[in-house]
């Protein structure tokens, strides 16, 4: 199932790209390039070949582990893309973690104390959160917390004058490995605003779905059984309630991961985050077909992977779900 | 245990429903008390009141006392109540299919019940769980303990529920229609098990049911409830032989008899009124063949008939010992 989906994906991206007007050779060589040099570069890039030959050689490369070479820089994409990709993953994962921890707890407590002031407040905030466009939220965060209050940096991933030495390219992990806590502090400060802006919508959606799922579960007989044992309500809610309420929440989290990756591109633009969104964006400006194709493919593959993990988690949570 | 004048009401959009209305009864040490009545008469709410588990809101204990070893359960703080639940008073429910948590193993849920009240490490608790599973007649306890509820049959799950209720050797076991959802042969097995536990462990049982046949089999005394009130109380034999309240008479008549043809099956005419919907007079008046004008205007009190018997009906006010042949 996974492979056909990804192949379909490459086809779609391949054709959409070629519908975008603009000639890569022209963009590389500039307006004053001669006809001869343009033709030479075009054939060197293989762009004078019919589309099926181009697609075939692209696919052949993929299956032999060669994800292509950038037209613009001439460097293998596998070398270039990694730091950008990891930067996006770091941002998305932190955003998702924030969304899960806060959203899930807000949902659980709202259901536990249904119709309390907490419930009302949390759900109003969630409603506002869902309807908030990311770019607007990002700009407001930026304006308020970094420009107005000056608490947090407004752009980038690190202090450009004192950059992090990358090991894994996950800067949180890298600075921890190096034991450099002042750098870790810098990295965390850079992460907070974009991660919060990116995580807000997911947080709101997770809070709402957790609440409704929990309300349903809390009416179950086994909740009453747990109470009748003399268990503390906190444990009744978190042990017996939450695990049962988790399946729909997990589905939503899986879907959010895709939306989050999309949102990451927007967030990266606003917060100058050197992620894959920015990498692909620059490639689009240069009609750098291989980079665009591969960049999108990698994001898609990651999304598919997340959904696989979610499926496996279902079975781990609910013994009634079995995979053959 | 003694319940005195217990009133539990639900505050709903349609008004206040006194689901349990000035109910008093007691359960002696080691006795099995049957509580019978049609659906909606307040049996479950009575038991949830004892457990302190009435859903609040909308429900609330309005008045009355529930005395257990000199403590009034209605006045205890939640923390003390938690020590009592599952330890002194345990409860099993009607639906064995849904009363166990589907995402945890049987063992996990049994061990949890043990460790909530007893200082045991996981290993000891597991051994105790296996022991109690054997005690309630579960086969292959060592393997079954790692199974999930969906792998068990309804009868086995109810045994697990009983095991879970019995782990701390409670003084009182409240069984809210424990056999209603099971088929007949399994019903008999579960009842026999409860009877055995009652005899061996001296656990008092409050057995809630709408099946008088079940009561006749295992109970010593019976409380009959109607629309949130007790209408008759007494020992099983005298209630079967000489039912006094017209409602009890109807209930006994409607127990199917093996010799009876289906079309002759008796049922009490009319519908069960919602508790509190009848503001005036005897709640049973609309369905009662003996009703007089007075029954529609005055509410009959619960009359003490002596020998631990009482009945809520005007017919028994004057004559000491009227009884009707069934
Ligand atoms: N959560 C609730 N909200 C409002 N009213 C309730 C609620 N639970 C119970 N009641 C009221 O209490 C009355 C008694 O309910 P209860 O569950 O005790 O009946 P029961 O005798 O156990 O019936 P059954 O044989 O169907 O279990 C019902 O008629 C209903 O009107
Ligand atoms: S009081 Fe009247 S209506 Fe009520 S049960 Fe007795 S005879 Fe029937
Ligand atoms: Mg009930």
XYZ file of C-alpha atoms and ligand atoms in Angstrom:
690
model
C 0.000 0.000 0.000
C 2.773 2.400 0.945
C 4.821 2.019 -2.248
C 1.934 2.618 -4.735
C 0.886 5.698 -2.760
C 4.371 7.128 -2.956
C 4.722 6.310 -6.672
C 1.402 8.028 -7.387
C 2.726 10.941 -5.427
C 5.865 11.219 -7.598
C 3.727 11.178 -10.750
C 1.466 13.977 -9.579
C 4.342 16.171 -8.446
C 6.274 15.455 -11.649
C 3.448 16.723 -13.864
C 2.410 19.670 -11.758
C 5.971 20.924 -11.778
C 6.146 20.824 -15.544
C 2.972 22.845 -15.772
C 4.647 25.733 -13.981
C 5.927 28.148 -16.626
C 9.607 29.003 -16.609
C 12.783 27.387 -17.854
C 15.372 26.258 -15.288
C 18.276 26.904 -17.682
C 17.071 30.446 -18.254
C 16.756 31.046 -14.496
C 20.241 29.727 -13.868
C 21.999 31.532 -16.704
C 20.034 34.768 -16.426
C 18.268 36.945 -19.025
C 21.290 37.653 -21.176
C 22.289 34.035 -21.813
C 22.840 33.053 -25.435
C 20.635 30.609 -27.231
C 23.512 28.118 -27.565
C 24.434 28.109 -23.893
C 20.785 27.720 -22.965
C 20.405 24.711 -25.242
C 23.614 23.202 -23.960
C 22.521 23.498 -20.332
C 19.029 22.213 -21.105
C 20.398 19.074 -22.688
C 22.990 18.697 -19.949
C 20.152 18.727 -17.403
C 18.277 16.193 -19.493
C 15.342 18.557 -19.903
C 15.281 18.170 -23.692
C 14.247 14.537 -23.319
C 10.581 13.523 -23.638
C 8.749 13.514 -20.303
C 8.551 9.725 -19.943
C 12.304 9.367 -20.335
C 12.791 12.054 -17.712
C 10.319 10.391 -15.360
C 11.810 6.980 -15.968
C 15.343 8.056 -15.197
C 14.080 9.890 -12.100
C 12.326 6.732 -10.875
C 15.320 4.578 -11.742
C 17.441 6.854 -9.594
C 14.995 6.620 -6.708
C 14.954 2.843 -6.780
C 18.731 2.674 -6.808
C 18.936 5.052 -3.883
C 19.918 8.149 -5.867
C 17.488 10.916 -4.925
C 18.906 13.326 -7.508
C 21.141 16.315 -7.928
C 20.218 19.944 -7.521
C 20.069 21.770 -10.846
C 20.965 25.021 -9.188
C 23.938 24.024 -7.024
C 24.983 20.810 -8.704
C 25.277 19.124 -5.291
C 23.552 15.809 -4.493
C 20.213 16.469 -2.820
C 20.901 13.827 -0.189
C 23.707 16.008 1.148
C 21.840 19.279 1.058
C 18.395 18.341 2.253
C 19.209 16.675 5.536
C 19.709 19.713 7.839
C 16.593 21.374 6.397
C 14.531 18.243 6.811
C 15.647 17.715 10.407
C 14.984 21.361 11.224
C 11.394 20.878 10.075
C 11.025 17.633 11.979
C 12.349 19.248 15.135
C 9.924 22.124 14.816
C 6.958 19.858 14.017
C 7.694 17.352 16.739
C 8.063 20.025 19.397
C 4.878 21.694 18.149
C 3.047 18.365 18.239
C 4.344 17.540 21.705
C 3.138 20.890 23.002
C -0.205 20.289 21.284
C -0.550 16.778 22.710
C 0.482 17.522 26.285
C -1.583 20.669 26.679
C -4.449 19.706 24.359
C -4.960 16.254 25.804
C -4.850 17.380 29.422
C -7.188 20.271 28.724
C -9.599 17.854 27.059
C -9.406 15.337 29.897
C -9.955 17.943 32.608
C -12.772 19.563 30.637
C -14.551 16.224 30.411
C -13.868 15.371 34.037
C -15.287 18.688 35.222
C -17.867 19.039 32.514
C -19.673 22.387 32.501
C -17.227 23.891 34.978
C -15.590 27.259 34.353
C -12.449 25.398 33.280
C -14.442 23.462 30.713
C -16.077 26.588 29.320
C -12.854 28.588 29.205
C -10.833 25.790 27.636
C -13.428 25.115 24.982
C -13.821 28.778 24.063
C -10.046 29.049 23.707
C -10.035 25.863 21.626
C -12.718 27.241 19.346
C -10.756 30.448 18.845
C -7.573 28.395 18.349
C -9.120 26.311 15.587
C -10.354 29.297 13.650
C -7.067 31.185 13.888
C -4.961 31.325 10.700
C -1.396 30.221 11.452
C 0.282 33.158 9.733
C -1.792 35.663 11.666
C -1.122 33.909 14.953
C 2.573 33.688 14.080
C 2.785 37.389 13.276
C 0.904 38.331 16.453
C 3.166 36.108 18.581
C 6.192 37.621 16.934
C 4.976 41.148 17.412
C 3.937 40.661 21.022
C 6.584 38.398 22.530
C 9.666 39.435 20.611
C 9.130 42.937 19.308
C 6.937 44.372 22.043
C 8.140 42.479 25.104
C 11.520 41.435 23.750
C 11.398 38.086 25.549
C 12.096 35.783 22.666
C 13.970 35.977 19.367
C 11.700 36.559 16.388
C 13.477 34.596 13.660
C 15.909 31.796 13.001
C 16.918 28.639 14.772
C 20.104 29.714 16.477
C 22.285 32.691 17.184
C 23.841 33.322 13.755
C 26.962 34.859 15.273
C 27.457 31.782 17.486
C 25.987 28.841 15.575
C 25.378 25.377 16.987
C 27.820 22.686 15.886
C 25.533 20.148 14.250
C 25.808 16.433 14.998
C 22.324 15.052 14.401
C 20.958 18.423 13.276
C 18.338 18.144 15.998
C 19.655 21.162 17.845
C 17.940 20.246 21.101
C 19.744 16.918 21.064
C 23.025 18.316 19.740
C 23.368 20.955 22.441
C 22.448 18.382 25.065
C 25.088 15.939 23.817
C 27.647 18.720 23.900
C 26.485 19.642 27.395
C 26.277 23.258 26.262
C 23.370 24.540 28.303
C 23.679 28.179 27.319
C 23.357 27.072 23.679
C 20.447 24.811 24.629
C 18.776 27.808 26.186
C 19.263 29.785 22.961
C 17.847 26.927 20.895
C 14.810 26.516 23.158
C 14.112 30.239 23.024
C 14.184 30.161 19.244
C 11.838 27.177 19.185
C 9.124 28.434 21.513
C 7.357 30.953 19.303
C 7.269 29.031 16.018
C 6.390 25.778 17.790
C 3.529 27.409 19.685
C 2.230 29.135 16.575
C 2.444 25.894 14.633
C 0.953 23.753 17.421
C -2.028 25.935 18.310
C -4.533 24.544 15.834
C -3.562 20.943 16.560
C -3.739 21.657 20.271
C -7.261 22.999 19.931
C -8.387 20.067 17.801
C -6.799 17.539 20.153
C -8.423 19.219 23.174
C -11.863 19.055 21.592
C -11.638 15.478 20.397
C -10.178 14.326 23.723
C -13.003 15.997 25.590
C -15.775 14.456 23.528
C -14.128 11.048 23.536
C -13.617 11.221 27.298
C -17.220 12.299 27.921
C -18.350 9.201 26.101
C -15.928 6.935 27.953
C -16.719 8.374 31.381
C -20.298 7.132 31.038
C -19.080 3.540 30.643
C -19.787 0.825 33.131
C -16.108 0.067 33.691
C -15.581 3.606 34.954
C -18.203 2.940 37.610
C -16.503 -0.385 38.354
C -13.197 1.396 38.894
C -14.865 3.916 41.194
C -16.567 1.120 43.094
C -13.138 -0.353 43.834
C -12.336 2.737 45.850
C -9.958 4.234 43.321
C -9.022 7.881 43.343
C -10.931 9.815 40.689
C -7.636 11.056 39.230
C -6.568 7.493 38.454
C -10.027 6.481 37.318
C -9.865 9.297 34.788
C -6.270 8.888 33.664
C -5.855 5.112 33.851
C -9.292 3.755 32.997
C -10.701 6.696 31.090
C -7.910 8.122 28.997
C -6.575 4.885 27.540
C -10.021 4.025 26.238
C -10.528 7.525 24.884
C -7.214 7.467 23.066
C -8.153 5.779 19.770
C -10.021 8.715 18.186
C -7.450 11.104 19.634
C -4.676 9.116 18.020
C -6.411 9.202 14.650
C -6.604 12.956 14.890
C -2.967 13.218 15.922
C -1.969 11.163 12.883
C -3.902 13.500 10.609
C -2.555 16.537 12.409
C 0.979 15.460 11.622
C 0.268 16.007 7.926
C -1.443 19.324 8.514
C 1.416 20.263 10.805
C 3.994 19.603 8.093
C 1.984 21.815 5.760
C 1.729 24.478 8.419
C 5.437 24.182 9.030
C 6.091 25.674 5.599
C 4.064 28.771 6.529
C 5.611 29.009 9.949
C 9.093 28.653 8.491
C 8.465 31.587 6.204
C 7.241 33.808 9.034
C 9.906 32.836 11.524
C 12.806 32.454 9.089
C 13.157 28.819 10.081
C 15.685 27.006 7.871
C 13.431 24.013 7.238
C 12.396 21.940 4.283
C 9.602 24.379 3.461
C 12.127 27.078 2.842
C 14.373 24.670 0.964
C 11.558 23.711 -1.393
C 10.370 27.309 -1.685
C 13.780 28.421 -2.912
C 13.911 25.465 -5.283
C 10.566 26.488 -6.755
C 11.898 29.964 -7.479
C 14.680 28.363 -9.530
C 12.476 25.658 -11.045
C 14.941 23.220 -9.486
C 12.786 20.216 -10.455
C 14.784 17.420 -8.767
C 14.898 19.269 -5.465
C 11.187 20.043 -5.521
C 10.245 16.495 -6.488
C 12.454 14.882 -3.905
C 11.624 17.382 -1.179
C 7.905 16.773 -1.551
C 8.449 13.029 -1.816
C 10.370 12.991 1.450
C 7.654 14.942 3.240
C 5.049 12.535 1.836
C 7.084 9.507 2.856
C 7.383 10.902 6.340
C 3.625 11.426 6.505
C 3.007 7.853 5.391
C 5.470 6.644 8.006
C 3.655 8.558 10.754
C 0.383 6.924 9.744
C 1.990 3.501 9.901
C 3.184 4.241 13.416
C -0.315 5.393 14.365
C -1.764 2.121 13.062
C 0.709 0.153 15.142
C -0.152 2.239 18.192
C -3.849 1.385 17.807
C -3.039 -2.259 18.278
C -0.792 -1.480 21.226
C -3.531 0.499 22.966
C -6.561 -1.630 22.239
C -6.150 -5.413 22.541
C -9.294 -5.915 20.464
C -7.559 -4.499 17.392
C -5.366 -7.067 15.709
C -3.132 -6.809 12.659
C -2.573 -9.776 10.435
C -25.922 -2.179 57.678
C -28.914 0.017 58.121
C -30.529 2.506 55.762
C -32.783 5.050 57.419
C -35.159 7.343 55.596
C -32.923 7.576 52.548
C -34.075 10.029 49.907
C -32.054 10.456 46.718
C -33.334 12.858 44.103
C -32.376 13.789 40.570
C -32.565 17.425 39.648
C -33.526 17.352 36.003
C -35.025 19.797 33.524
C -38.380 18.103 34.083
C -38.226 18.802 37.796
C -37.018 16.961 40.858
C -37.327 13.180 40.670
C -37.168 11.428 44.058
C -35.783 8.165 42.664
C -35.432 6.846 46.208
C -38.084 8.196 48.549
C -37.738 7.799 52.329
C -36.468 4.267 52.097
C -35.511 2.365 55.262
C -34.248 -1.181 55.539
C -31.435 -3.119 57.102
C -29.180 -5.990 56.177
C -28.005 -8.325 58.904
C -24.529 -9.797 59.081
C -24.130 -12.646 56.645
C -27.657 -12.396 55.300
C -28.926 -12.243 51.727
C -31.506 -9.518 51.227
C -33.474 -9.402 48.008
C -34.581 -6.079 46.583
C -37.227 -6.457 43.890
C -39.325 -4.177 41.777
C -39.958 -3.270 38.170
C -37.565 -1.281 36.048
C -37.098 2.306 37.178
C -38.332 1.829 40.748
C -35.040 3.023 42.233
C -33.156 -0.188 42.997
C -29.937 0.883 41.334
C -30.096 4.373 42.763
C -30.479 2.873 46.249
C -27.336 0.803 45.788
C -25.383 3.663 44.247
C -26.408 5.803 47.211
C -24.887 3.243 49.555
C -21.678 3.259 47.519
C -21.657 7.040 47.386
C -21.611 6.851 43.595
C -24.847 8.594 42.639
C -23.992 10.628 39.540
C -23.811 14.184 40.810
C -25.052 16.301 39.156
C -27.938 15.625 38.599
C -28.379 13.229 41.564
C -27.981 13.958 45.249
C -28.766 12.298 48.566
C -31.269 14.681 50.105
C -31.807 13.130 53.484
C -31.433 10.022 55.541
C -28.628 7.942 56.965
C -26.708 4.919 55.774
C -25.149 3.326 58.834
C -22.303 0.868 58.546
C -20.420 -0.079 61.726
C -21.623 3.089 63.391
C -20.479 5.362 60.569
C -22.991 7.326 58.516
C -21.823 6.871 54.927
C -23.788 9.884 53.725
C -21.679 12.173 55.883
C -18.233 10.723 55.264
C -15.589 12.680 53.388
C -14.682 11.285 49.973
C -11.322 10.053 51.240
C -12.858 7.821 53.928
C -15.539 6.712 51.468
C -12.821 5.486 49.105
C -11.419 3.289 51.858
C -14.844 1.735 52.334
C -15.625 1.187 48.660
C -14.273 -2.105 47.468
C -13.047 -2.931 50.942
C -16.069 -2.997 53.280
C -18.761 -2.686 50.643
C -18.232 -4.016 47.132
C -20.528 -3.941 44.162
C -21.123 -5.892 40.978
C -23.206 -4.715 38.091
C -25.749 -5.962 35.626
C -23.646 -5.883 32.483
C -20.623 -8.166 32.734
C -19.857 -7.415 29.091
C -19.155 -3.752 29.728
C -18.247 -3.629 33.407
C -14.649 -4.683 32.847
C -12.213 -2.321 31.204
C -11.535 -3.655 27.689
C -7.987 -2.332 27.451
C -6.528 -3.941 30.567
C -6.048 -7.618 31.362
C -8.165 -9.410 33.946
C -5.060 -9.684 36.101
C -4.304 -5.989 35.906
C -7.810 -5.139 37.082
C -7.821 -7.724 39.875
C -4.367 -6.756 41.115
C -5.415 -3.121 41.106
C -8.444 -3.911 43.267
C -6.255 -5.815 45.736
C -3.508 -3.223 45.959
C -5.936 -0.374 46.502
C -6.737 -1.755 49.941
C -4.007 -4.185 50.889
C -0.288 -3.716 51.246
C 1.031 -6.266 48.798
C 3.681 -6.185 46.124
C 2.709 -6.987 42.552
C 3.771 -10.628 42.813
C 1.820 -11.309 46.012
C -1.224 -9.543 44.608
C -1.026 -11.618 41.453
C -0.941 -14.819 43.478
C -3.869 -13.617 45.509
C -5.717 -12.801 42.272
C -5.165 -16.324 40.974
C -6.329 -17.709 44.293
C -9.538 -15.679 44.278
C -10.166 -16.576 40.632
C -10.042 -20.235 41.578
C -12.276 -19.491 44.543
C -15.020 -18.197 42.249
C -14.680 -21.224 40.012
C -12.761 -19.794 37.073
C -10.936 -22.566 35.213
C -7.263 -22.256 34.166
C -6.832 -19.207 36.367
C -3.074 -19.019 35.708
C -3.655 -18.493 31.981
C -6.903 -16.585 32.204
C -5.327 -13.890 34.326
C -3.406 -12.548 31.325
C -6.438 -12.520 29.053
C -8.402 -9.447 28.101
C -12.113 -9.229 28.930
C -13.191 -9.696 25.290
C -11.624 -13.149 25.321
C -14.040 -14.330 28.051
C -17.689 -15.355 27.944
C -20.350 -13.373 29.778
C -20.582 -15.879 32.606
C -16.819 -15.884 33.073
C -16.708 -12.116 33.102
C -19.355 -12.000 35.796
C -17.231 -14.437 37.785
C -14.299 -12.092 37.326
C -16.481 -9.223 38.547
C -17.434 -11.272 41.585
C -13.788 -12.181 42.170
C -12.897 -8.504 41.947
C -15.600 -7.634 44.454
C -14.546 -10.397 46.834
C -10.776 -9.762 46.891
C -10.921 -7.685 50.057
C -13.526 -9.904 51.723
C -16.151 -7.166 52.003
C -18.776 -7.290 54.731
C -21.437 -6.380 52.220
C -21.691 -7.239 48.553
C -24.207 -5.299 46.505
C -25.181 -7.236 43.402
C -27.241 -5.115 41.014
C -29.049 -7.585 38.772
C -25.947 -9.774 38.443
C -27.661 -12.416 36.335
C -30.094 -10.449 34.195
C -27.769 -10.323 31.196
C -26.841 -14.009 31.354
C -28.587 -17.029 29.952
C -30.494 -19.302 32.274
C -27.947 -22.038 32.989
C -25.214 -19.490 33.640
C -27.649 -17.546 35.841
C -28.110 -20.563 38.072
C -24.335 -21.080 38.321
C -23.696 -17.479 39.300
C -26.466 -17.568 41.906
C -25.080 -20.779 43.352
C -21.652 -19.162 43.516
C -23.011 -16.152 45.376
C -24.851 -18.376 47.789
C -21.659 -20.341 48.390
C -19.617 -17.196 49.003
C -22.283 -15.974 51.369
C -22.168 -19.208 53.351
C -18.385 -19.655 53.355
C -17.223 -16.089 53.812
C -20.146 -14.689 55.817
C -20.517 -11.873 53.303
C -23.891 -10.170 53.495
C -25.409 -9.725 50.052
C -27.908 -7.190 48.814
C -29.280 -8.886 45.728
C -31.128 -6.563 43.405
C -33.333 -8.151 40.805
C -36.703 -7.943 39.147
C -36.923 -11.704 39.066
C -38.845 -13.103 42.018
C -37.731 -16.590 41.074
C -34.147 -15.584 41.817
C -35.184 -14.166 45.166
C -36.989 -17.348 46.148
C -33.875 -19.354 45.400
C -31.277 -17.500 47.405
C -32.689 -14.796 49.677
C -33.793 -14.839 53.274
C -35.645 -11.540 53.363
C -37.126 -9.364 50.643
C -37.811 -5.685 50.160
C -40.310 -4.839 47.436
C -39.953 -1.382 45.910
C -42.405 0.561 43.826
C -41.859 4.027 42.350
C -39.028 4.861 44.720
C -40.746 3.610 47.867
C -40.727 0.389 49.818
C -44.169 -1.171 49.597
C -43.563 -4.431 51.379
C -40.877 -6.055 53.438
C -40.631 -9.449 55.099
C -39.041 -12.867 55.012
C -39.156 -14.747 51.738
C -41.529 -17.465 52.840
C -44.229 -15.241 54.209
C -44.031 -12.947 51.197
C -44.419 -15.889 48.848
C -47.087 -17.628 50.846
C -48.976 -14.581 52.040
C -48.140 -11.521 49.955
C -49.997 -8.540 51.382
C -49.445 -5.632 49.032
C -51.482 -5.843 45.826
C -48.311 -5.013 43.870
C -46.430 -7.941 45.408
C -49.373 -10.168 44.629
C -49.210 -9.049 41.016
C -45.449 -9.655 40.888
C -45.841 -13.176 42.217
C -48.647 -13.907 39.815
C -46.495 -12.787 36.907
C -43.655 -15.199 37.666
C -43.900 -17.684 34.831
C -44.669 -21.196 35.878
C -43.438 -24.198 33.939
C -46.939 -25.611 33.806
C -48.440 -22.418 32.548
C -49.214 -21.757 28.929
C -47.598 -18.645 27.519
C -50.903 -16.965 26.656
C -51.962 -17.225 30.255
C -48.891 -15.337 31.422
C -50.023 -12.710 33.853
C -48.743 -9.192 33.859
C -49.745 -6.279 36.032
C -51.894 -3.926 33.953
C -50.700 -0.406 33.305
C -47.247 1.129 33.307
C -44.716 1.890 35.990
C -45.080 5.518 36.994
C -41.953 7.623 37.241
C -40.950 8.190 40.839
C -42.433 11.446 42.038
C -44.890 11.711 39.140
C -47.729 10.770 41.463
C -48.150 13.645 43.843
C -51.168 12.420 45.685
C -52.391 9.101 46.981
C -50.966 5.604 46.637
C -48.493 5.345 43.751
C -49.987 2.004 42.773
C -53.620 3.161 42.831
C -53.992 3.490 39.051
C -53.059 -0.166 38.572
C -54.593 -1.608 41.734
C -57.746 -3.716 41.590
C -58.477 -3.016 45.261
C -58.138 0.746 45.021
C -60.746 2.850 46.805
C -61.379 6.578 46.561
C -59.174 7.143 49.538
C -56.244 5.518 47.748
C -56.254 8.350 45.188
C -56.162 11.166 47.711
C -54.198 9.924 50.700
C -50.725 8.412 50.727
C -50.643 5.154 52.655
C -47.924 4.884 55.341
C -45.663 1.866 55.729
C -47.513 -0.229 58.314
C -45.555 -2.390 60.704
C -47.176 -5.823 60.757
C -44.882 -7.315 63.381
C -42.413 -10.174 62.885
C -40.238 -7.935 60.738
C -42.986 -7.488 58.201
C -44.354 -4.240 56.909
C -46.611 -3.180 54.064
C -47.688 0.120 52.522
C -51.391 -0.339 51.838
C -54.632 0.850 53.421
C -56.120 -2.639 53.203
C -53.987 -3.757 56.093
C -54.668 -0.835 58.367
C -57.507 -2.390 60.297
C -57.446 -6.114 59.785
C -54.365 -7.714 61.334
C -53.816 -10.557 58.980
C -55.482 -10.332 55.636
C -53.873 -12.357 52.951
C -54.857 -13.260 49.485
C -54.566 -16.531 47.810
C -52.559 -16.315 44.674
N -28.770 9.933 35.792
C -30.100 10.111 36.036
N -30.693 11.268 35.727
C -32.011 11.460 35.963
N -32.810 10.543 36.504
C -32.279 9.371 36.834
C -30.896 9.079 36.612
N -30.649 7.830 37.035
C -31.826 7.354 37.495
N -32.805 8.269 37.384
C -34.206 8.123 37.814
O -34.236 7.236 38.875
C -35.249 6.269 38.688
C -34.801 4.974 39.259
O -33.736 4.463 38.480
P -32.990 3.126 38.858
O -31.859 3.011 37.909
O -32.666 3.088 40.299
O -34.064 2.025 38.541
P -33.913 0.467 38.738
O -34.914 0.064 39.745
O -32.522 0.109 39.009
O -34.370 -0.062 37.327
P -33.750 -1.233 36.428
O -34.459 -2.476 36.828
O -34.136 -0.814 35.047
O -32.299 -1.258 36.658
C -35.503 6.226 37.210
O -36.858 6.082 36.967
C -35.055 7.575 36.715
O -36.173 8.418 36.585
S -53.260 1.635 49.153
Fe -54.986 1.334 47.857
S -54.187 1.594 45.790
Fe -52.448 1.371 47.130
S -52.044 -0.761 47.039
Fe -53.346 -0.532 48.790
S -55.359 -0.821 47.977
Fe -54.069 -0.553 46.225
Mg -30.959 -0.856 37.835
